[in-house]
Coordinates of C-alpha atoms in Angstrom, one line a residue:
M1 CA 74.4 68.7 107.4
K2 CA 77.1 66.4 109.5
P3 CA 80.7 67.4 109.2
R4 CA 82.9 65.8 106.7
A5 CA 86.4 64.1 107.5
A6 CA 89.0 65.3 105.0
F7 CA 88.9 63.4 101.8
T8 CA 92.4 63.2 99.7
L9 CA 91.7 63.4 95.7
G10 CA 95.4 62.0 94.9
A11 CA 93.9 58.8 96.0
L12 CA 91.5 58.9 93.9
C13 CA 92.9 59.7 91.1
G14 CA 96.3 56.9 91.2
V15 CA 98.5 60.0 92.4
Q16 CA 102.5 58.6 93.7
A17 CA 104.0 60.7 95.7
G18 CA 107.6 60.5 95.9
P19 CA 110.5 61.7 95.4
I20 CA 111.3 64.2 92.3
N21 CA 114.3 65.7 90.6
R22 CA 115.9 67.7 92.8
E23 CA 118.7 69.2 90.8
N24 CA 116.9 71.4 89.2
H25 CA 114.9 74.1 90.3
D26 CA 112.7 74.5 87.3
T27 CA 113.3 70.7 86.1
R28 CA 112.0 69.6 89.7
C29 CA 108.5 72.3 89.5
T30 CA 108.3 71.0 85.6
D31 CA 108.1 67.3 86.7
L32 CA 105.0 68.3 88.1
L33 CA 103.0 68.8 85.1
N34 CA 103.0 64.5 85.1
L35 CA 101.2 63.9 88.0
Y36 CA 97.5 63.4 87.6
Q37 CA 97.1 62.0 84.0
N38 CA 95.5 58.9 84.3
T39 CA 93.3 60.8 85.8
S40 CA 90.0 63.5 84.2
A41 CA 88.9 64.6 86.3
I42 CA 91.9 66.6 87.8
Q43 CA 94.7 68.0 85.4
V44 CA 97.7 69.9 85.6
H45 CA 97.8 73.5 83.0
L46 CA 100.8 74.1 83.7
A47 CA 104.2 73.9 85.7
T48 CA 106.8 76.2 85.6
G49 CA 109.5 78.1 87.5
I50 CA 109.5 81.3 88.6
Q51 CA 112.6 83.2 89.5
T52 CA 113.5 86.0 92.1
R53 CA 111.5 89.4 91.0
G54 CA 110.3 87.3 88.0
L55 CA 106.6 87.9 88.3
N56 CA 104.6 90.9 89.6
I57 CA 101.1 91.1 91.0
S58 CA 98.3 94.3 92.0
S59 CA 95.8 94.0 94.3
E60 CA 92.4 93.2 93.3
D61 CA 91.8 97.2 93.5
G62 CA 94.9 97.9 91.9
T63 CA 95.8 100.0 94.6
K64 CA 99.1 97.6 95.6
A65 CA 101.4 95.6 94.2
T66 CA 103.9 92.8 94.7
Q67 CA 106.7 90.4 93.5
N68 CA 108.1 87.5 94.9
E69 CA 110.9 88.0 96.7
I70 CA 112.4 84.6 96.2
P71 CA 112.1 82.4 93.6
L72 CA 108.7 80.1 93.2
C73 CA 107.3 77.1 90.8
H74 CA 104.0 78.0 89.6
V75 CA 101.3 75.0 89.6
Q76 CA 98.1 75.6 87.4
G77 CA 94.8 73.0 86.9
T78 CA 91.8 72.7 87.2
I79 CA 88.8 70.4 89.1
K80 CA 86.2 69.0 87.5
Y81 CA 83.7 68.4 90.4
A82 CA 79.2 68.1 90.5
E83 CA 76.6 68.7 92.7
G84 CA 76.7 65.2 95.5
P85 CA 74.5 63.6 97.2
D86 CA 74.9 65.2 100.8
G87 CA 74.1 68.7 99.4
H88 CA 78.5 68.9 98.5
A89 CA 80.2 69.8 95.3
Q90 CA 82.2 66.7 94.8
A91 CA 85.5 65.6 92.2
G92 CA 84.7 63.7 89.4
S93 CA 85.0 62.4 86.0
N94 CA 81.1 63.5 84.7
G95 CA 81.6 66.4 86.6
K96 CA 80.4 69.3 84.1
A97 CA 81.0 72.4 86.2
S98 CA 85.3 73.1 86.7
L99 CA 87.6 74.7 89.5
T100 CA 91.0 76.2 88.7
W101 CA 93.0 76.7 91.3
E102 CA 96.7 77.7 91.7
V103 CA 99.4 76.8 93.9
F104 CA 102.6 79.5 94.4
L105 CA 105.8 77.5 95.8
P106 CA 109.1 78.3 97.4
E107 CA 112.1 76.8 97.0
Y108 CA 113.1 74.4 100.2
S109 CA 115.6 77.4 100.9
G110 CA 112.5 79.7 101.3
Y111 CA 109.9 77.3 102.8
N112 CA 108.6 77.4 106.0
G113 CA 107.4 73.7 105.9
R114 CA 103.4 75.1 105.9
Y115 CA 100.6 75.3 103.7
L116 CA 98.5 78.5 103.5
G117 CA 95.2 78.1 101.9
I118 CA 93.6 81.6 100.0
G119 CA 90.0 82.4 100.0
N120 CA 87.8 84.1 97.9
G121 CA 86.1 87.7 97.8
G122 CA 82.1 88.6 97.1
Y123 CA 80.9 86.1 94.8
A124 CA 84.7 84.7 93.7
G125 CA 85.2 83.6 90.2
I126 CA 89.0 84.6 90.2
I127 CA 92.2 83.3 92.2
D128 CA 93.7 85.8 94.7
N129 CA 96.8 85.7 93.7
Y130 CA 98.3 89.1 95.2
T131 CA 97.3 88.0 98.8
M132 CA 98.9 83.9 98.0
L133 CA 102.3 86.0 96.5
T134 CA 102.4 87.9 99.5
H135 CA 102.2 84.9 102.2
L136 CA 104.8 82.9 99.7
N137 CA 107.5 85.6 100.6
S138 CA 107.0 84.8 104.1
G139 CA 108.4 81.2 103.2
Y140 CA 104.4 79.3 103.2
A141 CA 103.6 77.0 100.2
V142 CA 100.2 78.9 99.2
G143 CA 96.8 77.9 97.4
G144 CA 94.0 79.1 96.0
C145 CA 91.3 79.1 93.7
D146 CA 88.2 80.7 92.3
G147 CA 85.4 79.1 94.1
G148 CA 84.1 77.1 91.4
H149 CA 83.5 79.2 88.3
H150 CA 84.9 81.7 85.8
V151 CA 84.4 85.6 86.8
N152 CA 82.4 85.9 83.9
E153 CA 79.5 84.1 85.3
N154 CA 79.7 86.8 88.1
K155 CA 77.2 89.2 86.3
N156 CA 75.3 89.8 83.1
G157 CA 75.4 92.8 82.2
D158 CA 73.4 94.4 84.7
G159 CA 74.7 95.5 87.2
G160 CA 75.7 92.4 88.7
S161 CA 71.8 91.8 89.7
H162 CA 71.6 88.2 87.8
A163 CA 74.8 85.8 88.7
P164 CA 74.3 82.9 85.9
F165 CA 76.9 80.3 88.2
M166 CA 73.5 80.8 90.7
E167 CA 72.1 78.8 88.1
D168 CA 74.0 75.3 89.0
T169 CA 73.8 73.8 92.5
A170 CA 76.7 72.1 92.3
K171 CA 78.5 75.7 91.5
V172 CA 76.3 77.2 94.4
Q173 CA 77.2 74.6 96.6
A174 CA 81.4 74.6 95.5
W175 CA 81.0 78.6 95.9
I176 CA 81.5 79.0 99.8
H177 CA 80.9 75.4 101.3
D178 CA 83.2 73.4 99.1
S179 CA 85.8 74.7 96.4
I180 CA 88.4 75.2 99.3
A181 CA 88.3 71.9 100.5
L182 CA 88.6 70.7 96.7
T183 CA 91.4 73.1 96.1
T184 CA 93.2 71.2 99.5
S185 CA 93.4 68.1 98.5
V186 CA 95.3 68.6 95.3
A187 CA 96.9 72.0 96.5
R188 CA 98.1 70.2 99.4
D189 CA 97.4 67.0 99.2
A190 CA 99.1 66.3 96.1
I191 CA 101.3 68.9 94.7
A192 CA 102.9 70.2 97.4
E193 CA 104.2 67.1 99.3
T194 CA 105.3 65.6 96.0
Y195 CA 107.2 68.6 95.5
Y196 CA 108.7 68.5 99.0
S197 CA 108.4 65.0 99.7
S198 CA 106.7 65.3 102.5
S199 CA 103.6 67.0 103.7
P200 CA 103.6 70.4 105.0
E201 CA 103.9 70.3 108.7
Y202 CA 101.6 72.4 109.7
S203 CA 98.6 73.8 107.1
Y204 CA 96.5 77.4 107.7
Y205 CA 93.4 78.7 106.3
Y206 CA 93.7 82.1 105.8
G207 CA 89.7 84.1 104.2
C208 CA 88.0 87.6 104.4
S209 CA 84.3 88.9 103.9
T210 CA 83.4 85.6 101.4
G211 CA 86.4 84.4 102.7
G212 CA 85.6 83.8 105.7
G213 CA 82.7 82.0 105.8
Q214 CA 84.7 79.8 103.3
G215 CA 87.1 79.2 107.4
Y216 CA 83.2 78.8 108.9
A217 CA 82.6 75.9 106.4
L218 CA 85.9 74.5 107.2
A219 CA 85.5 74.6 110.2
E220 CA 81.9 73.0 109.7
F221 CA 82.0 70.8 107.0
Y222 CA 86.2 69.9 106.7
P223 CA 87.2 70.3 110.3
E224 CA 90.3 67.7 109.7
L225 CA 91.4 69.6 107.1
F226 CA 93.6 72.6 108.8
D227 CA 94.8 72.8 112.3
G228 CA 94.2 76.5 112.2
I229 CA 91.8 79.0 110.6
L230 CA 91.8 83.2 110.3
A231 CA 88.6 84.4 109.7
E232 CA 88.5 88.3 108.1
G233 CA 85.1 90.1 108.0
P234 CA 83.1 86.7 108.2
G235 CA 80.5 86.5 105.5
N236 CA 79.2 83.3 106.9
Y237 CA 75.3 84.4 107.5
Y238 CA 75.5 85.3 104.2
T239 CA 71.8 84.8 103.3
H240 CA 70.8 87.5 106.5
L241 CA 73.9 89.7 105.4
I242 CA 72.4 90.7 101.7
L243 CA 69.1 91.4 104.6
S244 CA 70.0 93.7 105.9
F245 CA 71.9 95.3 102.5
L246 CA 67.9 95.4 100.9
W247 CA 66.7 96.9 104.7
N248 CA 69.3 98.9 104.4
Q249 CA 67.6 100.2 101.1
Q250 CA 64.5 99.5 101.5
H251 CA 64.9 102.5 104.7
T252 CA 66.2 105.2 103.3
K253 CA 64.4 105.5 99.8
G254 CA 62.9 109.1 99.3
D255 CA 62.8 110.9 102.0
G256 CA 64.7 109.4 104.6
F257 CA 67.5 108.7 101.8
M258 CA 71.2 110.7 103.2
D259 CA 73.9 111.7 101.0
Q260 CA 77.3 111.9 101.9
D261 CA 77.2 114.9 103.1
D262 CA 75.1 113.7 105.7
L263 CA 77.0 110.6 106.8
D264 CA 79.8 112.2 106.6
F265 CA 78.5 114.8 109.4
I266 CA 76.7 112.3 111.5
T267 CA 80.3 110.4 112.0
D268 CA 81.5 113.7 112.4
S269 CA 79.1 114.1 115.2
V270 CA 79.2 110.8 116.7
L271 CA 82.7 111.1 116.6
D272 CA 83.0 114.6 118.7
A273 CA 81.2 112.5 121.5
C274 CA 82.4 109.2 121.6
D275 CA 86.0 109.5 120.8
E276 CA 87.5 110.0 123.7
H277 CA 85.5 107.6 125.9
D278 CA 88.5 105.1 126.1
G279 CA 90.8 108.1 127.5
V280 CA 92.7 109.1 124.1
G281 CA 91.8 110.9 122.1
D282 CA 92.2 110.1 117.4
R283 CA 89.0 110.2 116.6
V284 CA 88.5 106.5 117.0
I285 CA 85.9 104.2 119.0
E286 CA 87.6 101.8 121.0
N287 CA 84.3 99.9 121.7
P288 CA 81.5 101.7 119.3
T289 CA 78.4 99.7 121.7
K290 CA 80.2 101.5 124.4
C291 CA 79.1 105.3 122.0
Q292 CA 75.4 106.1 123.6
F293 CA 74.4 107.9 120.8
D294 CA 71.2 110.5 120.4
I295 CA 70.6 110.6 116.5
E296 CA 68.0 112.7 117.8
T297 CA 70.4 115.7 118.4
L298 CA 71.1 115.9 114.9
A299 CA 67.5 116.6 114.0
C300 CA 66.8 120.3 112.0
G301 CA 65.0 122.9 114.3
S302 CA 62.3 124.9 113.0
G303 CA 62.6 126.2 109.5
Q304 CA 66.0 124.4 109.3
H305 CA 66.4 121.8 106.3
S306 CA 69.5 120.0 104.8
A307 CA 70.1 122.0 102.6
N308 CA 70.8 124.8 104.8
Q309 CA 74.3 125.8 105.4
S310 CA 74.9 124.1 108.5
L311 CA 73.8 120.4 108.0
C312 CA 71.0 118.8 110.6
L313 CA 68.3 115.5 109.8
T314 CA 65.2 115.7 108.6
P315 CA 62.8 114.1 110.6
S316 CA 62.6 110.8 108.0
Q317 CA 66.4 110.9 107.3
I318 CA 66.7 109.8 111.7
E319 CA 64.1 107.1 111.1
A320 CA 66.2 106.2 108.3
A321 CA 69.2 106.8 110.2
K322 CA 67.8 104.8 113.2
A323 CA 67.0 101.9 111.3
I324 CA 70.7 100.8 110.4
Y325 CA 71.1 101.2 113.8
E326 CA 68.6 98.9 114.7
G327 CA 69.4 95.9 112.0
A328 CA 66.6 94.2 109.6
K329 CA 64.2 92.8 111.9
D330 CA 61.4 90.1 110.8
T331 CA 56.9 91.1 111.3
T332 CA 56.8 90.5 115.0
G333 CA 60.4 92.4 116.1
N334 CA 63.2 89.6 115.6
Q335 CA 66.3 90.4 114.5
V336 CA 67.3 89.2 111.4
Y337 CA 70.6 90.6 111.5
P338 CA 72.5 93.4 113.9
G339 CA 72.9 97.1 112.5
F340 CA 75.6 98.9 112.2
N341 CA 77.1 101.0 115.2
P342 CA 78.0 104.3 115.8
G343 CA 80.7 105.4 113.7
T344 CA 79.6 103.6 110.6
E345 CA 77.7 105.9 108.9
A346 CA 80.4 107.5 106.7
S347 CA 79.7 104.5 104.6
W348 CA 76.6 103.8 104.8
L349 CA 75.6 105.4 100.8
E350 CA 76.3 102.3 98.8
H351 CA 74.1 100.8 101.4
E352 CA 71.5 102.8 100.1
T353 CA 72.3 102.7 96.8
T354 CA 74.1 99.5 95.4
L355 CA 74.5 96.5 98.1
F356 CA 71.6 94.7 97.6
E357 CA 71.2 94.8 93.9
S358 CA 74.9 93.6 93.9
Y359 CA 74.8 90.9 96.0
G360 CA 71.5 90.2 97.9
A361 CA 68.8 90.2 94.5
P362 CA 70.6 87.5 92.6
I363 CA 70.7 85.3 95.9
L364 CA 67.2 85.6 96.8
R365 CA 66.1 85.8 92.3
R366 CA 67.8 82.1 91.3
L367 CA 67.9 80.1 95.2
V368 CA 65.2 81.2 96.6
F369 CA 62.4 82.9 93.9
N370 CA 63.6 80.9 90.7
D371 CA 61.8 84.8 89.4
T372 CA 65.2 86.1 87.7
S373 CA 63.0 89.9 87.3
Y374 CA 62.3 89.5 90.9
D375 CA 61.6 92.9 92.9
A376 CA 63.0 92.0 96.6
L377 CA 62.5 95.9 97.5
K378 CA 59.3 96.0 96.5
D379 CA 57.5 92.8 97.3
F380 CA 59.6 91.0 100.0
N381 CA 57.0 89.4 102.6
W382 CA 59.7 89.9 106.8
N383 CA 57.8 86.9 107.5
R384 CA 56.8 84.7 105.0
D385 CA 59.7 85.0 102.6
L386 CA 62.8 84.6 104.9
A387 CA 61.7 81.6 106.2
A388 CA 62.0 80.5 102.6
V389 CA 65.2 82.1 102.5
N390 CA 66.1 80.2 105.7
A391 CA 64.7 76.8 104.0
L392 CA 66.5 77.3 100.0
A393 CA 69.5 79.6 99.8
S394 CA 70.6 79.2 103.5
P395 CA 71.7 75.2 103.7
L396 CA 73.5 76.3 100.2
I397 CA 76.0 79.4 101.8
D398 CA 75.4 79.8 105.3
S399 CA 77.9 78.7 107.6
I400 CA 76.1 79.5 111.6
S401 CA 76.9 76.2 112.9
N402 CA 76.6 76.8 117.1
N403 CA 78.6 72.9 117.9
L404 CA 82.0 72.6 115.9
S405 CA 83.5 70.3 118.3
A406 CA 84.9 68.9 115.5
F407 CA 87.3 71.0 115.2
H408 CA 87.9 72.1 118.3
A409 CA 88.5 67.3 118.3
R410 CA 91.0 67.8 116.4
N411 CA 92.7 70.6 118.7
G412 CA 92.3 73.3 115.7
K413 CA 92.7 76.7 116.1
F414 CA 90.4 79.8 114.8
I415 CA 90.4 83.3 114.9
T416 CA 87.5 85.6 113.4
A417 CA 89.0 89.0 112.7
Q418 CA 86.6 92.3 112.8
G419 CA 86.7 95.8 112.2
W420 CA 84.4 98.0 113.7
A421 CA 84.0 99.7 111.4
D422 CA 83.1 97.5 108.9
Q423 CA 81.5 99.1 105.3
I424 CA 79.9 96.0 104.3
N425 CA 79.4 93.6 107.3
A426 CA 77.7 94.6 110.6
A427 CA 80.5 94.2 113.1
S428 CA 78.1 93.5 116.3
W429 CA 77.2 89.9 114.1
P430 CA 80.6 88.0 114.9
V431 CA 80.2 89.4 118.5
Q432 CA 76.6 87.7 118.9
H433 CA 77.5 84.3 116.5
L434 CA 80.7 83.7 119.2
T435 CA 78.0 84.4 121.8
D436 CA 75.8 81.3 120.5
I437 CA 79.5 78.6 119.5
R438 CA 79.2 79.7 123.8
D439 CA 75.8 79.3 125.1
T440 CA 76.1 75.9 123.3
M441 CA 79.5 74.6 123.2
G442 CA 80.4 76.0 126.8
S443 CA 83.3 79.6 127.9
E444 CA 85.7 77.2 129.1
T445 CA 85.6 74.9 125.8
V446 CA 85.7 78.0 123.3
D447 CA 88.1 79.5 125.0
E448 CA 90.2 76.4 124.0
F449 CA 90.5 76.6 120.2
M450 CA 88.9 80.5 119.4
R451 CA 89.3 84.1 119.7
L452 CA 87.4 87.3 118.5
F453 CA 89.7 90.1 117.3
M454 CA 87.5 93.3 117.6
I455 CA 89.2 96.3 115.8
P456 CA 88.2 99.6 116.2
G457 CA 88.4 101.8 113.5
G458 CA 89.2 98.5 110.7
G459 CA 87.2 98.7 107.7
H460 CA 86.3 95.1 105.5
C461 CA 89.2 93.9 104.7
G462 CA 91.2 96.4 106.0
A463 CA 91.4 99.6 106.1
N464 CA 88.1 102.1 105.6
E465 CA 89.0 105.1 103.9
A466 CA 87.0 106.8 106.6
Y467 CA 90.0 106.3 109.0
P468 CA 92.9 106.5 106.8
H469 CA 94.3 106.7 109.7
V470 CA 94.0 104.2 112.3
P471 CA 97.2 101.3 111.6
A472 CA 95.3 98.6 108.8
T473 CA 97.5 95.7 108.5
Y474 CA 97.6 92.8 111.8
R475 CA 99.8 90.4 113.0
I476 CA 96.8 88.1 112.9
L477 CA 97.9 85.6 111.3
D478 CA 101.2 85.1 113.1
A479 CA 99.4 85.2 116.2
L480 CA 97.6 81.9 115.0
V481 CA 100.8 80.2 114.5
N482 CA 102.8 81.0 118.0
W483 CA 98.9 79.5 119.4
V484 CA 99.1 76.3 117.3
E485 CA 103.1 75.5 117.1
E486 CA 104.1 76.9 120.4
G487 CA 100.5 77.3 122.6
I488 CA 101.1 80.7 122.9
L489 CA 97.8 82.3 124.0
P490 CA 97.1 85.6 122.1
D491 CA 95.4 87.1 124.6
E492 CA 97.6 89.5 125.4
G493 CA 97.1 91.1 121.6
V494 CA 99.0 91.3 118.3
L495 CA 100.5 94.2 116.6
S496 CA 98.7 96.5 113.5
E497 CA 100.1 98.9 111.7
K498 CA 100.7 101.2 108.7
P499 CA 97.9 103.4 109.0
P500 CA 97.0 104.8 105.0
D501 CA 97.7 107.7 105.0
G502 CA 101.8 106.2 105.5
R503 CA 102.0 107.4 109.3
D504 CA 104.0 106.7 112.1
V505 CA 101.9 104.7 114.2
T506 CA 100.8 100.8 115.6
R507 CA 98.1 99.9 117.6
R508 CA 97.3 96.7 120.1
L509 CA 95.1 94.5 118.9
C510 CA 92.8 92.3 121.8
P511 CA 90.9 89.6 122.3
W512 CA 87.3 90.0 122.8
P513 CA 85.8 91.3 125.0
K514 CA 88.7 92.9 125.7
Q515 CA 89.9 96.2 125.3
A516 CA 93.1 98.6 124.6
R517 CA 93.5 100.4 127.3
F518 CA 96.5 103.3 127.1
V519 CA 98.8 103.4 130.1
G520 CA 100.8 106.0 129.1
G521 CA 103.3 107.9 126.5
D522 CA 103.3 107.6 123.4
H523 CA 99.7 107.5 121.9
G524 CA 101.2 105.9 118.6
Y525 CA 102.9 103.6 119.4
W526 CA 101.7 99.9 120.7
G527 CA 103.3 99.2 123.8
N528 CA 101.5 101.8 125.5
Y529 CA 98.7 100.2 125.8
E530 CA 97.0 96.8 127.6
C531 CA 94.5 95.0 127.2
V532 CA 91.7 94.5 129.4
I533 CA 88.1 94.0 130.2
V534 CA 86.3 97.6 130.8

């Protein structure tokens, strides 16, 4: 599919962006209800002013909460859309699918002149208001959406093995490829522009997991929309990611299954062997690709078994672990998706149990085989069926182009962030994908607009609970802004801070292939590291 130029639904729907009442914050906000009155494709349902600390939002997992530190205008609405002839979802009054969007607009005194689009996680279906509000407090006008369907369409009462939204091709198209573009054309190009009587000076996008895949889709299909894109833990090769879930569960069935004690034992052994390769004993591996750990050293001796007081691994468990390290392969041995690195083992339990049924089975059943009873664990053929996945599902949900020339030509900047200890994605995938992009576009060209930050001990979209002492708040968006607006390359690294366990520790994150090297002083201070190629 060819890249699509940016589009403005305002022109389509007769929006007249112009000055509105600036005398009263709430009045100015409620005036936005008058937009799109002459169209049935786009509706504004809510526009209300909220004073400081008037909005309290918890994170999706309920572990964090935040509130607005500045007054804001909260706007919400919907977009009708349908399957387009070019393979992308398109807005239109005849659309039977509906996307819900929201915008948080800081009042003038707190506005930094920038728009930030926020992506989704997993199957989407909800709006990430927590992340939106966090960035609103930094002065951004922020927009988000539900990915083009409601969360009730993600599961059908059976643990996620069927996702009803996948029965509608338009909703599948919108989910990863198009929902952010549909939202941006309203949230930024009409709502924010009308509220501030001018377009934002710069536009950015941030998303993690599925949101990371949405970021790659924006660069591929909508290269004109954003000046800077930050894609964290990207699920941009979604079809092969879910096949890795299938591979891992298939290889750990029966005697190969490893319980949490086994997995913790492996990680502890790996850290004993590889922790200090970077010169710092901190129970974190700086670069797991340098860790040459031999899983055979954990084999049970004669007469031993894993139920003994001293843990060890059976032959079946060792083979299972090797399969996860090696990653999914087709019947001729070609790599389908990279394996997981040493140091991730403590997070493998979900791969052995629930990840495939939750995120892989629905895609294969609906998008590939059109059979809600299809049992991939038993029946998937790693040759014939792999080809079907590539032909039927990949065009709808993957964004893996190695040619991002259109995004480069508009002077866009793109940063990927990936945790080495990601519990969901194989951390080596973004490394491999960047290599493929370099091979296609040339390293010098790619260095003009792309960077990859690999995060030692980092998990999926933040912390990994096996590494609570590792800083899990990253200043990468700030680096992206400086790169776009000031031309400051992020090559000297960025700050990471705030470990979940509350320690006063900071670290330097470096753009790949550079790594942080300790130069002396306090191990817990980021300024005592430098970015070098090892």
